JSON list of C-alpha atoms in Angstrom, two decimals:
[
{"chain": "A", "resi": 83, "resn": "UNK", "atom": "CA", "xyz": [217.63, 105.01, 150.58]},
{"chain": "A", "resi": 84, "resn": "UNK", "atom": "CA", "xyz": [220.01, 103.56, 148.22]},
{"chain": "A", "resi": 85, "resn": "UNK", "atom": "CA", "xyz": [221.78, 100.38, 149.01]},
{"chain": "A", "resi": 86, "resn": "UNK", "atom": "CA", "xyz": [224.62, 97.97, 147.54]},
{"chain": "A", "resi": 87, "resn": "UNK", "atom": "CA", "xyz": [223.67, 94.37, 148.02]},
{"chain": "A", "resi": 88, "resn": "UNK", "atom": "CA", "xyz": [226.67, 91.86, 147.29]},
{"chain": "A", "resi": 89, "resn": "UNK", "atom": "CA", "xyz": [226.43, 87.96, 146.90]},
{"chain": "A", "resi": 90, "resn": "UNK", "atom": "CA", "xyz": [230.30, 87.06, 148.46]},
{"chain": "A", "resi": 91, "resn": "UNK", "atom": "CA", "xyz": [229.98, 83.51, 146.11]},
{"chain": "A", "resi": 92, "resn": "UNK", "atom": "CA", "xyz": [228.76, 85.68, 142.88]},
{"chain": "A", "resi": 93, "resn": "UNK", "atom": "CA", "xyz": [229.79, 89.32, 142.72]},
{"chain": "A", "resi": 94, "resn": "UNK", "atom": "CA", "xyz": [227.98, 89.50, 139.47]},
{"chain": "A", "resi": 95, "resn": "UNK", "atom": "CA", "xyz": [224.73, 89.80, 141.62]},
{"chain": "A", "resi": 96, "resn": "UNK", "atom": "CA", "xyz": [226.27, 92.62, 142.86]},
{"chain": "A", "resi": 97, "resn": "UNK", "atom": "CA", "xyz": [223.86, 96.13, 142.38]},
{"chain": "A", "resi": 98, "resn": "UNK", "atom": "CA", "xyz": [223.22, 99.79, 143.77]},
{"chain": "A", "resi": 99, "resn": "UNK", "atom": "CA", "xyz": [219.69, 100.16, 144.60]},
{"chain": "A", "resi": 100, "resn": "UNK", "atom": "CA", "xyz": [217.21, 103.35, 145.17]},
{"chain": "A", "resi": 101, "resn": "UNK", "atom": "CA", "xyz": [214.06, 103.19, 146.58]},
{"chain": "A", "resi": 102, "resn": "UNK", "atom": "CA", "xyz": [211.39, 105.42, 147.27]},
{"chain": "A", "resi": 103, "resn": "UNK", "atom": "CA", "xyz": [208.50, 105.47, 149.63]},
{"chain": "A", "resi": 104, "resn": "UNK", "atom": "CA", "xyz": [205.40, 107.96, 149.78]},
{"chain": "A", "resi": 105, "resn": "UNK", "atom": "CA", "xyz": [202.74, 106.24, 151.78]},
{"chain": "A", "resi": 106, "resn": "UNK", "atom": "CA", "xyz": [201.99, 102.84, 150.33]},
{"chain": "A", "resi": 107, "resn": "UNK", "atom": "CA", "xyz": [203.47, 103.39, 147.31]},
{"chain": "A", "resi": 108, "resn": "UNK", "atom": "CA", "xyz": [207.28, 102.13, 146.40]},
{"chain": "A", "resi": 109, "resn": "UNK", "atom": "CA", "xyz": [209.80, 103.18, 143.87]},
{"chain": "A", "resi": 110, "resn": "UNK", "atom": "CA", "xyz": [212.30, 100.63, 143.07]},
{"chain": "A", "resi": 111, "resn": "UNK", "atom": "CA", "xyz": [215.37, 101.46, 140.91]},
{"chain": "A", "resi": 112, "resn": "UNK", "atom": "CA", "xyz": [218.02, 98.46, 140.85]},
{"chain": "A", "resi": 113, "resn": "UNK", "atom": "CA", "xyz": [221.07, 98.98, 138.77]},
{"chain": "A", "resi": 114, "resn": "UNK", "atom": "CA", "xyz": [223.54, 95.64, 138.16]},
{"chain": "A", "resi": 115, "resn": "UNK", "atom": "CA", "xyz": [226.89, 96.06, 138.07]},
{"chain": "A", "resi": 116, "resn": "UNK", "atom": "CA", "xyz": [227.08, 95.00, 134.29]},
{"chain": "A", "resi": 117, "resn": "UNK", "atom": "CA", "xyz": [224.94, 97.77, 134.07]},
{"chain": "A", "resi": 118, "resn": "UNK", "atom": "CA", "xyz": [221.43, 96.33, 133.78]},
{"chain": "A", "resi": 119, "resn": "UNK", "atom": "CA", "xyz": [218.93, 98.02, 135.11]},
{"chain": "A", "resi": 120, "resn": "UNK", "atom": "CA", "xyz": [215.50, 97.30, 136.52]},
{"chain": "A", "resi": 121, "resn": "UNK", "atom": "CA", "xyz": [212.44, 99.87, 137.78]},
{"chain": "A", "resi": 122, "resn": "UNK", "atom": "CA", "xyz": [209.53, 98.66, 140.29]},
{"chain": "A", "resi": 123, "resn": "UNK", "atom": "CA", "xyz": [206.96, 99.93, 141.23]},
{"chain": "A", "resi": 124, "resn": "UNK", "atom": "CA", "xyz": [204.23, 99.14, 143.94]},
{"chain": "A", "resi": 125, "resn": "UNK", "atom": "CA", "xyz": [201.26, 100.43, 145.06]},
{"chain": "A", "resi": 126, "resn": "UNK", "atom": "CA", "xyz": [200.72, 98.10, 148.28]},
{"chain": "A", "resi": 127, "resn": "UNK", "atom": "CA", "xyz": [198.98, 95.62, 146.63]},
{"chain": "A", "resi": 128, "resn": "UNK", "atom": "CA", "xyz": [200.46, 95.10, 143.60]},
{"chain": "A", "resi": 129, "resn": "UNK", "atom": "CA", "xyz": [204.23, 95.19, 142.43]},
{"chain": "A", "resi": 130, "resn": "UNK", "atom": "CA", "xyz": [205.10, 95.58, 138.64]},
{"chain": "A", "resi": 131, "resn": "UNK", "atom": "CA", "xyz": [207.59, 95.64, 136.69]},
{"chain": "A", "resi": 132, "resn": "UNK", "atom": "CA", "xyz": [208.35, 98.49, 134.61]},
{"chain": "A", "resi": 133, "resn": "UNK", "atom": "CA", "xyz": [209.83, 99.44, 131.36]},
{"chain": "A", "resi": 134, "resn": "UNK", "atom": "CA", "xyz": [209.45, 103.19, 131.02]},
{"chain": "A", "resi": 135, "resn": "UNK", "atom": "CA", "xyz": [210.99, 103.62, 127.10]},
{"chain": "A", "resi": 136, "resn": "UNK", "atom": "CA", "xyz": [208.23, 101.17, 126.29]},
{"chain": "A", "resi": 137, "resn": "UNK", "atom": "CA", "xyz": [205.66, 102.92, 128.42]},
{"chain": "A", "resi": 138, "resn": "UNK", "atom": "CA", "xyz": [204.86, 99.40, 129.24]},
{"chain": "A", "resi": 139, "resn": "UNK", "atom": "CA", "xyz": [204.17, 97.65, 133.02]},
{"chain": "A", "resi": 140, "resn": "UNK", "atom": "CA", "xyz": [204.13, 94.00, 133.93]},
{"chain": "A", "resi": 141, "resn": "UNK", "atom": "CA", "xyz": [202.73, 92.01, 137.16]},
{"chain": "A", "resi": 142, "resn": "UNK", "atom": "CA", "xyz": [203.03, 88.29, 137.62]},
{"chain": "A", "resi": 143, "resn": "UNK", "atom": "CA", "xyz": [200.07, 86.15, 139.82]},
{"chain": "A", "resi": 144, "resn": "UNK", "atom": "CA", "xyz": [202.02, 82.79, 141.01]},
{"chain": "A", "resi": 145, "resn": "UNK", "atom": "CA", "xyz": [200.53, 79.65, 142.67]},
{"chain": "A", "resi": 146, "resn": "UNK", "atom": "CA", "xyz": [202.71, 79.95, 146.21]},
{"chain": "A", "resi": 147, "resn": "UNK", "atom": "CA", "xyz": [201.51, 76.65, 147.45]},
{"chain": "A", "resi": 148, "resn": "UNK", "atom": "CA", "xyz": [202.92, 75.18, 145.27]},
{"chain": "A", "resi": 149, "resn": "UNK", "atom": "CA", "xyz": [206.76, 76.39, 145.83]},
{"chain": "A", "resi": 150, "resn": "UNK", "atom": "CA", "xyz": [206.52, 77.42, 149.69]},
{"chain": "A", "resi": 151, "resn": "UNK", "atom": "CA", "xyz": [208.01, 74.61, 151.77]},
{"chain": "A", "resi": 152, "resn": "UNK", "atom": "CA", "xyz": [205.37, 76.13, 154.77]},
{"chain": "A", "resi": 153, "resn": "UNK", "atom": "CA", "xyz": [208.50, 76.07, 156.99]},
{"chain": "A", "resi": 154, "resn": "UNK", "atom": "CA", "xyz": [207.90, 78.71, 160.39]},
{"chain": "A", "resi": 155, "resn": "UNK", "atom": "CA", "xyz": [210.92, 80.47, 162.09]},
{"chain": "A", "resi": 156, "resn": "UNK", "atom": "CA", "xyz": [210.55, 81.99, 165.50]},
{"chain": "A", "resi": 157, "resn": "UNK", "atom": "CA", "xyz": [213.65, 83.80, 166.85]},
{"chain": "A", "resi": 158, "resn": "UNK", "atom": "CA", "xyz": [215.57, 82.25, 169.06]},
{"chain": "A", "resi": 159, "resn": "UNK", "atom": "CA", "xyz": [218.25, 84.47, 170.08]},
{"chain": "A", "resi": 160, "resn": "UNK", "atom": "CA", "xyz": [220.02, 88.02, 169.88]},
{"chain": "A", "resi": 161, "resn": "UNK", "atom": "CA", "xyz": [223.87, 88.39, 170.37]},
{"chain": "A", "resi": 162, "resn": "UNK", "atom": "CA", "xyz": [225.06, 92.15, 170.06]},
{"chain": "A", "resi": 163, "resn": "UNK", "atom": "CA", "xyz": [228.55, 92.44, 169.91]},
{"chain": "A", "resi": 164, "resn": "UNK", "atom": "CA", "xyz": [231.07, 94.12, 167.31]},
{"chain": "A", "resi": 165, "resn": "UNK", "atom": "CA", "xyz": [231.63, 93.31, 164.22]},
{"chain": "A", "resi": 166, "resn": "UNK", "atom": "CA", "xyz": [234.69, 94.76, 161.66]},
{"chain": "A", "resi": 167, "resn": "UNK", "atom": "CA", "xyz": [233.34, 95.13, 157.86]},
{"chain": "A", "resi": 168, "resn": "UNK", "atom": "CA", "xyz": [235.99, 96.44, 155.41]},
{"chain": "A", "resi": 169, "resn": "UNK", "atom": "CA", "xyz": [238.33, 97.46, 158.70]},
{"chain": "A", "resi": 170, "resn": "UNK", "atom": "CA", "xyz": [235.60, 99.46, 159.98]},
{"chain": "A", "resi": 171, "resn": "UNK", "atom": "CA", "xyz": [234.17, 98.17, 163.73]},
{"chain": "A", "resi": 172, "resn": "UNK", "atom": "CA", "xyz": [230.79, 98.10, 163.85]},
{"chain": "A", "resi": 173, "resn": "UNK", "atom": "CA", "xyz": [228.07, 97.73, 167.07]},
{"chain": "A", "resi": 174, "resn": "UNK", "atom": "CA", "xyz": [226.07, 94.34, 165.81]},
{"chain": "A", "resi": 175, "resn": "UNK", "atom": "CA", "xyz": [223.15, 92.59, 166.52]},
{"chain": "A", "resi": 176, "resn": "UNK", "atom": "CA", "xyz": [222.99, 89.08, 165.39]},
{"chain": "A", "resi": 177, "resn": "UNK", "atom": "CA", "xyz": [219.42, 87.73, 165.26]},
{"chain": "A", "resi": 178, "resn": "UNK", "atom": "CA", "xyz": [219.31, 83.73, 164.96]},
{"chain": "A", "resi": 179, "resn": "UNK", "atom": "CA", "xyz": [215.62, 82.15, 163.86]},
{"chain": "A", "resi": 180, "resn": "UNK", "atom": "CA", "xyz": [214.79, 78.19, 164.13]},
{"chain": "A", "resi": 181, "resn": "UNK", "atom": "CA", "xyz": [213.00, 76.41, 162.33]},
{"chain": "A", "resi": 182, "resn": "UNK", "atom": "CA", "xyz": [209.35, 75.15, 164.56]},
{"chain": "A", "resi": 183, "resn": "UNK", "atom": "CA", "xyz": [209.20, 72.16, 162.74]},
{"chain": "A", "resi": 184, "resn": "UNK", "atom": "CA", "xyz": [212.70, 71.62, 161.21]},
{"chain": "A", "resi": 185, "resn": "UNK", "atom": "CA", "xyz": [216.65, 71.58, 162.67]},
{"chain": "A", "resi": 186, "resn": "UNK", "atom": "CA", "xyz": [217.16, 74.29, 160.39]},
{"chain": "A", "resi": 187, "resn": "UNK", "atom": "CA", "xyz": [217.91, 78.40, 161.50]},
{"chain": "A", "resi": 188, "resn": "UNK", "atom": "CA", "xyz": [218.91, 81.38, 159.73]},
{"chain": "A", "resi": 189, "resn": "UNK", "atom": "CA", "xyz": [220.72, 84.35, 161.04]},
{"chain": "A", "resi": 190, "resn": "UNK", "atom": "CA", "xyz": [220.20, 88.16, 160.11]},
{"chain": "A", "resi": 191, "resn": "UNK", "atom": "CA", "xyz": [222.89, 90.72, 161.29]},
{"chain": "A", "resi": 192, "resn": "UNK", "atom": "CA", "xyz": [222.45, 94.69, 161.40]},
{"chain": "A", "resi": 193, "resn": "UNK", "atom": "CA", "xyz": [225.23, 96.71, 161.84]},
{"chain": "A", "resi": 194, "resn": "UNK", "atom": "CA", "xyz": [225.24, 100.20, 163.07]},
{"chain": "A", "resi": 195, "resn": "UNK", "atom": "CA", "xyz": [228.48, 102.37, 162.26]},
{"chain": "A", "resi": 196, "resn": "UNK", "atom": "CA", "xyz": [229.24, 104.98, 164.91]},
{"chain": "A", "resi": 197, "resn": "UNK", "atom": "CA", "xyz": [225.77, 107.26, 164.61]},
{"chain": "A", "resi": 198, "resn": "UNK", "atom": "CA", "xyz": [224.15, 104.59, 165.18]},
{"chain": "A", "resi": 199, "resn": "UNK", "atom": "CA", "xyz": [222.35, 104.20, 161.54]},
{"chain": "A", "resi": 200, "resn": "UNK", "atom": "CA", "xyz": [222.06, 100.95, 160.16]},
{"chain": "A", "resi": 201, "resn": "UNK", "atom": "CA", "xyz": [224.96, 100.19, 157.78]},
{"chain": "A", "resi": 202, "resn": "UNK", "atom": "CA", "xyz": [224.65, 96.71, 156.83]},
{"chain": "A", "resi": 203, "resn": "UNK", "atom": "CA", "xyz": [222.19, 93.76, 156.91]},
{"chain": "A", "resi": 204, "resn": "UNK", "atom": "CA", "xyz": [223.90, 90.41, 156.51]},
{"chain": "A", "resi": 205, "resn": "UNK", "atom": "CA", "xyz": [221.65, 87.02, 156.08]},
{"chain": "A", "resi": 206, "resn": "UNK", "atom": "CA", "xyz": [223.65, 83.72, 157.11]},
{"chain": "A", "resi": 207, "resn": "UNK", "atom": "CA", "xyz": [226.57, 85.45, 157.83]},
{"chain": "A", "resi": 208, "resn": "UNK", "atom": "CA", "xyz": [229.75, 83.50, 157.68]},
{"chain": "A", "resi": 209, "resn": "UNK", "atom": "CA", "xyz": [227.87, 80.97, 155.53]},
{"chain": "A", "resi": 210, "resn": "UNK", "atom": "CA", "xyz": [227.94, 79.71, 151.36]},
{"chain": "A", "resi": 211, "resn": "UNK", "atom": "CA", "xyz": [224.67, 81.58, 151.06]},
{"chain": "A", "resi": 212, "resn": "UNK", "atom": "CA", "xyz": [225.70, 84.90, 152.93]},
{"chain": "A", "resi": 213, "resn": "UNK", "atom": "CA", "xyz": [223.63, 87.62, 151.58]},
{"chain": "A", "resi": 214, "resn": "UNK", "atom": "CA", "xyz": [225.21, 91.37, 152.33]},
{"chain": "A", "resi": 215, "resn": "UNK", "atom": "CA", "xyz": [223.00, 94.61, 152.40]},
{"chain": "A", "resi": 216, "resn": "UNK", "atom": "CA", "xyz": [225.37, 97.69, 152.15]},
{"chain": "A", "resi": 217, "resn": "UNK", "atom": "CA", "xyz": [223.19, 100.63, 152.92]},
{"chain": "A", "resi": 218, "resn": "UNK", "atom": "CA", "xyz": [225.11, 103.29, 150.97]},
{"chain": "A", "resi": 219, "resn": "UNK", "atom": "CA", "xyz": [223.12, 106.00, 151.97]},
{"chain": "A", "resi": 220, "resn": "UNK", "atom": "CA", "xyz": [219.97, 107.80, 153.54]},
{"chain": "A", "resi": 221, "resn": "UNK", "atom": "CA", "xyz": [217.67, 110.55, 152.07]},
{"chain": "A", "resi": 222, "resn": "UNK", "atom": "CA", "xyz": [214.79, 111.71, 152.54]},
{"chain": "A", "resi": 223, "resn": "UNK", "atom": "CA", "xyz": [214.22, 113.10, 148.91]},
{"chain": "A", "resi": 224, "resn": "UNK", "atom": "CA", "xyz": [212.08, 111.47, 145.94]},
{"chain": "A", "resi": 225, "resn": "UNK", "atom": "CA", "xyz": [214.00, 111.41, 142.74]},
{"chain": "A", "resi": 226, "resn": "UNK", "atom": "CA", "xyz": [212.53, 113.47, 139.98]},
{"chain": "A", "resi": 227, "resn": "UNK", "atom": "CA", "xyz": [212.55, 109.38, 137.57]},
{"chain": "A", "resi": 228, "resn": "UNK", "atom": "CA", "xyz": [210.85, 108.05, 140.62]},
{"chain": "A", "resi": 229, "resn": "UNK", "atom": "CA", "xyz": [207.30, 106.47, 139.48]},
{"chain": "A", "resi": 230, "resn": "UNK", "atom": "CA", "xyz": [204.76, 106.16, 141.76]},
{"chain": "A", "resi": 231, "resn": "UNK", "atom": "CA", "xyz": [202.10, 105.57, 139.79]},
{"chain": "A", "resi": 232, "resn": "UNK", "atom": "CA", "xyz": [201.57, 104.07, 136.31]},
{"chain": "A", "resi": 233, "resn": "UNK", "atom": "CA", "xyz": [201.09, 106.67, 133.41]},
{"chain": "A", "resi": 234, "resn": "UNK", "atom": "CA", "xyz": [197.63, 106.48, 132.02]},
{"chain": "A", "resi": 235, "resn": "UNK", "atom": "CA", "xyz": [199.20, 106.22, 128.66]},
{"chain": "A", "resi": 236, "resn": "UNK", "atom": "CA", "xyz": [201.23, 102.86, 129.58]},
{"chain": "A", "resi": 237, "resn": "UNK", "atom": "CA", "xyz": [200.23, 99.51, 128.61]},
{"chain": "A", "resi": 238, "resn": "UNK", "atom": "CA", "xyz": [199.74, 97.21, 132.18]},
{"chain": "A", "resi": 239, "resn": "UNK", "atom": "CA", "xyz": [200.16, 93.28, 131.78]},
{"chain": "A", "resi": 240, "resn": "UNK", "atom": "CA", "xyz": [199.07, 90.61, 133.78]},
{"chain": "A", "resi": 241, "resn": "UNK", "atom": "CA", "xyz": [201.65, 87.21, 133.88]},
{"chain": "A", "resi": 242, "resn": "UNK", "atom": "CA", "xyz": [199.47, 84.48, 135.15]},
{"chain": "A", "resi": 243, "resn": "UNK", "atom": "CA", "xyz": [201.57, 81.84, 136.09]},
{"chain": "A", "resi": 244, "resn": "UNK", "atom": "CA", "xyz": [199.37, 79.77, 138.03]},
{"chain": "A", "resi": 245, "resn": "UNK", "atom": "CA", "xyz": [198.67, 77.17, 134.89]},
{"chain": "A", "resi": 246, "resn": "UNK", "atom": "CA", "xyz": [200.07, 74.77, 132.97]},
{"chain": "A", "resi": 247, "resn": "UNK", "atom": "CA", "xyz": [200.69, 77.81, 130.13]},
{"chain": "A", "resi": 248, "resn": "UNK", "atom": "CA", "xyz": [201.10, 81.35, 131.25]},
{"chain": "A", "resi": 249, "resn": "UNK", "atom": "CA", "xyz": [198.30, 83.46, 130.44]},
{"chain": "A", "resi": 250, "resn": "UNK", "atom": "CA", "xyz": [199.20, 86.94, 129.75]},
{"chain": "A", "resi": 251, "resn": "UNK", "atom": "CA", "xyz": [196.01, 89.79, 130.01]},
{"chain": "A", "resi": 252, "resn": "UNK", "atom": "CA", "xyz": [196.29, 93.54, 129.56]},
{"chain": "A", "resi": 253, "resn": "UNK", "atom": "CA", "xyz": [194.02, 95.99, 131.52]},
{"chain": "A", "resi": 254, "resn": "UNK", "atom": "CA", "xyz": [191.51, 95.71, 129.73]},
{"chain": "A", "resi": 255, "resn": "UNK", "atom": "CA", "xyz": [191.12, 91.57, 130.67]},
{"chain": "A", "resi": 256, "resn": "UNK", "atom": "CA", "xyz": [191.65, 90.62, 127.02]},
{"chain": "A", "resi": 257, "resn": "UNK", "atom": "CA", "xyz": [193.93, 87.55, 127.21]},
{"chain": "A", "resi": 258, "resn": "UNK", "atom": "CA", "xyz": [196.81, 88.03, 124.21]},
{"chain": "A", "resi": 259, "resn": "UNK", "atom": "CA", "xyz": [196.80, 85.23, 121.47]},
{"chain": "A", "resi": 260, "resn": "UNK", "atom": "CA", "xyz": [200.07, 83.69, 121.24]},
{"chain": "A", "resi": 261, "resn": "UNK", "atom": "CA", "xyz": [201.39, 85.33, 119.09]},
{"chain": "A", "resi": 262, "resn": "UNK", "atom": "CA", "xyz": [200.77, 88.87, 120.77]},
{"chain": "A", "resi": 263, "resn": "UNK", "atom": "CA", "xyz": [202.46, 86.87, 124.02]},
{"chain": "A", "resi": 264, "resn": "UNK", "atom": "CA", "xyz": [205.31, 86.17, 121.91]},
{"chain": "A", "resi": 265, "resn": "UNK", "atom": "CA", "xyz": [205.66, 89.53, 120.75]},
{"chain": "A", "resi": 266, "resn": "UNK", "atom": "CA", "xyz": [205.56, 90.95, 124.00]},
{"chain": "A", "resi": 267, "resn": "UNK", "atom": "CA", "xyz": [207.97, 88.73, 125.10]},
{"chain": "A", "resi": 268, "resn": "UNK", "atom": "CA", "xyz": [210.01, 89.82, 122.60]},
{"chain": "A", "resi": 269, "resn": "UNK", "atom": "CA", "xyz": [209.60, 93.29, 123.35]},
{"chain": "A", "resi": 270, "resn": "UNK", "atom": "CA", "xyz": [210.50, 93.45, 127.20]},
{"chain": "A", "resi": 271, "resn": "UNK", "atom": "CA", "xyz": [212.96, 90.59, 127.41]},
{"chain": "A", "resi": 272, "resn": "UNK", "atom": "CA", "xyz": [215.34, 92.07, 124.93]},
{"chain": "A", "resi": 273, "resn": "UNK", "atom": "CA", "xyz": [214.93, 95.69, 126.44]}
]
């Protein structure tokens, strides 16, 4: 599937992006309209990052307590109507959620062009934080640059950020000195 996802407030979050499935494992391929371009991969457990020219993979462990606000939504209605994107009508469902413990809801639309494929998915429509999901297209082919699993000859890195300092550990558990963190750092952030 590859998809367009525009920010209305911030078109430079604007991006094309191609994913792949086979099984539990994901392909991610997320190109920014400056140009920038980032690769996932997951193996439906873990997600990394990955930097292919560098032969080099990253994951990141994060304390979610700690930034989850615990905050429940249960739906509490469906409106399908139509809906007109770019002078194109569309059949829509509108999907509002409420907050159990809070005054606060979110809304999710899905609209279907005329085939009745999904075309876009909209989050708080109509709102300052509308998100839009353009689905550009369907296919049921796996890119030859799809990775769907790490080489063997790659280097995998662990970004524990779970402490007051990020620890950073390759494969093999050894946890990089600081100044092989800073190198790495080095490395990937200016790719």
């Amino acid at each position: 599937m590859e998809v367009e996802r525009v920010n209305q407030k911030n078109s430079d979050l604007s991006y094309v992006q191609e994913e792949s499935t086979v099984g539990n494992k994901r392909y991610i391929k997320t190109t920014y309209q400056s140009g920038r371009i980032y690769q996932y991969f997951s193996d439906g457990e873990t997600t990394y990052t990955l930097y292919p020219d560098l032969k080099i993979a990253t994951t990141s462990l994060y304390n979610t307590t700690s930034t989850s606000t615990g905050e429940r939504y249960v739906q509490s209605s469906m409106i399908k109507t139509t809906r007109v994107e770019n002078n194109i009508p569309y059949y829509a469902e509108v999907i509002t959620y409420k907050s159990e413990t809070t005054s606060n809801t979110l809304t999710q639309s899905y609209y279907f062009d005329n085939s009745g494929k999904l075309a876009y998915m909209i989050s708080n429509e109509g709102t300052e934080n509308e998100y839009k999901t353009h689905i550009l297209k369907y296919g049921t082919t796996i890119p030859s640059n799809a990775i769907l699993e790490i080489p063997g000859d790659w280097a995998v890195y662990t970004f524990d950020y779970r402490t007051a300092s990020t620890v950073i550990t390759d494969s093999t558990g050894h946890v990089l000195t600081s100044e092989e963190a800073t190198n790495l750092r080095n490395k990937i952030y200016k790719h």
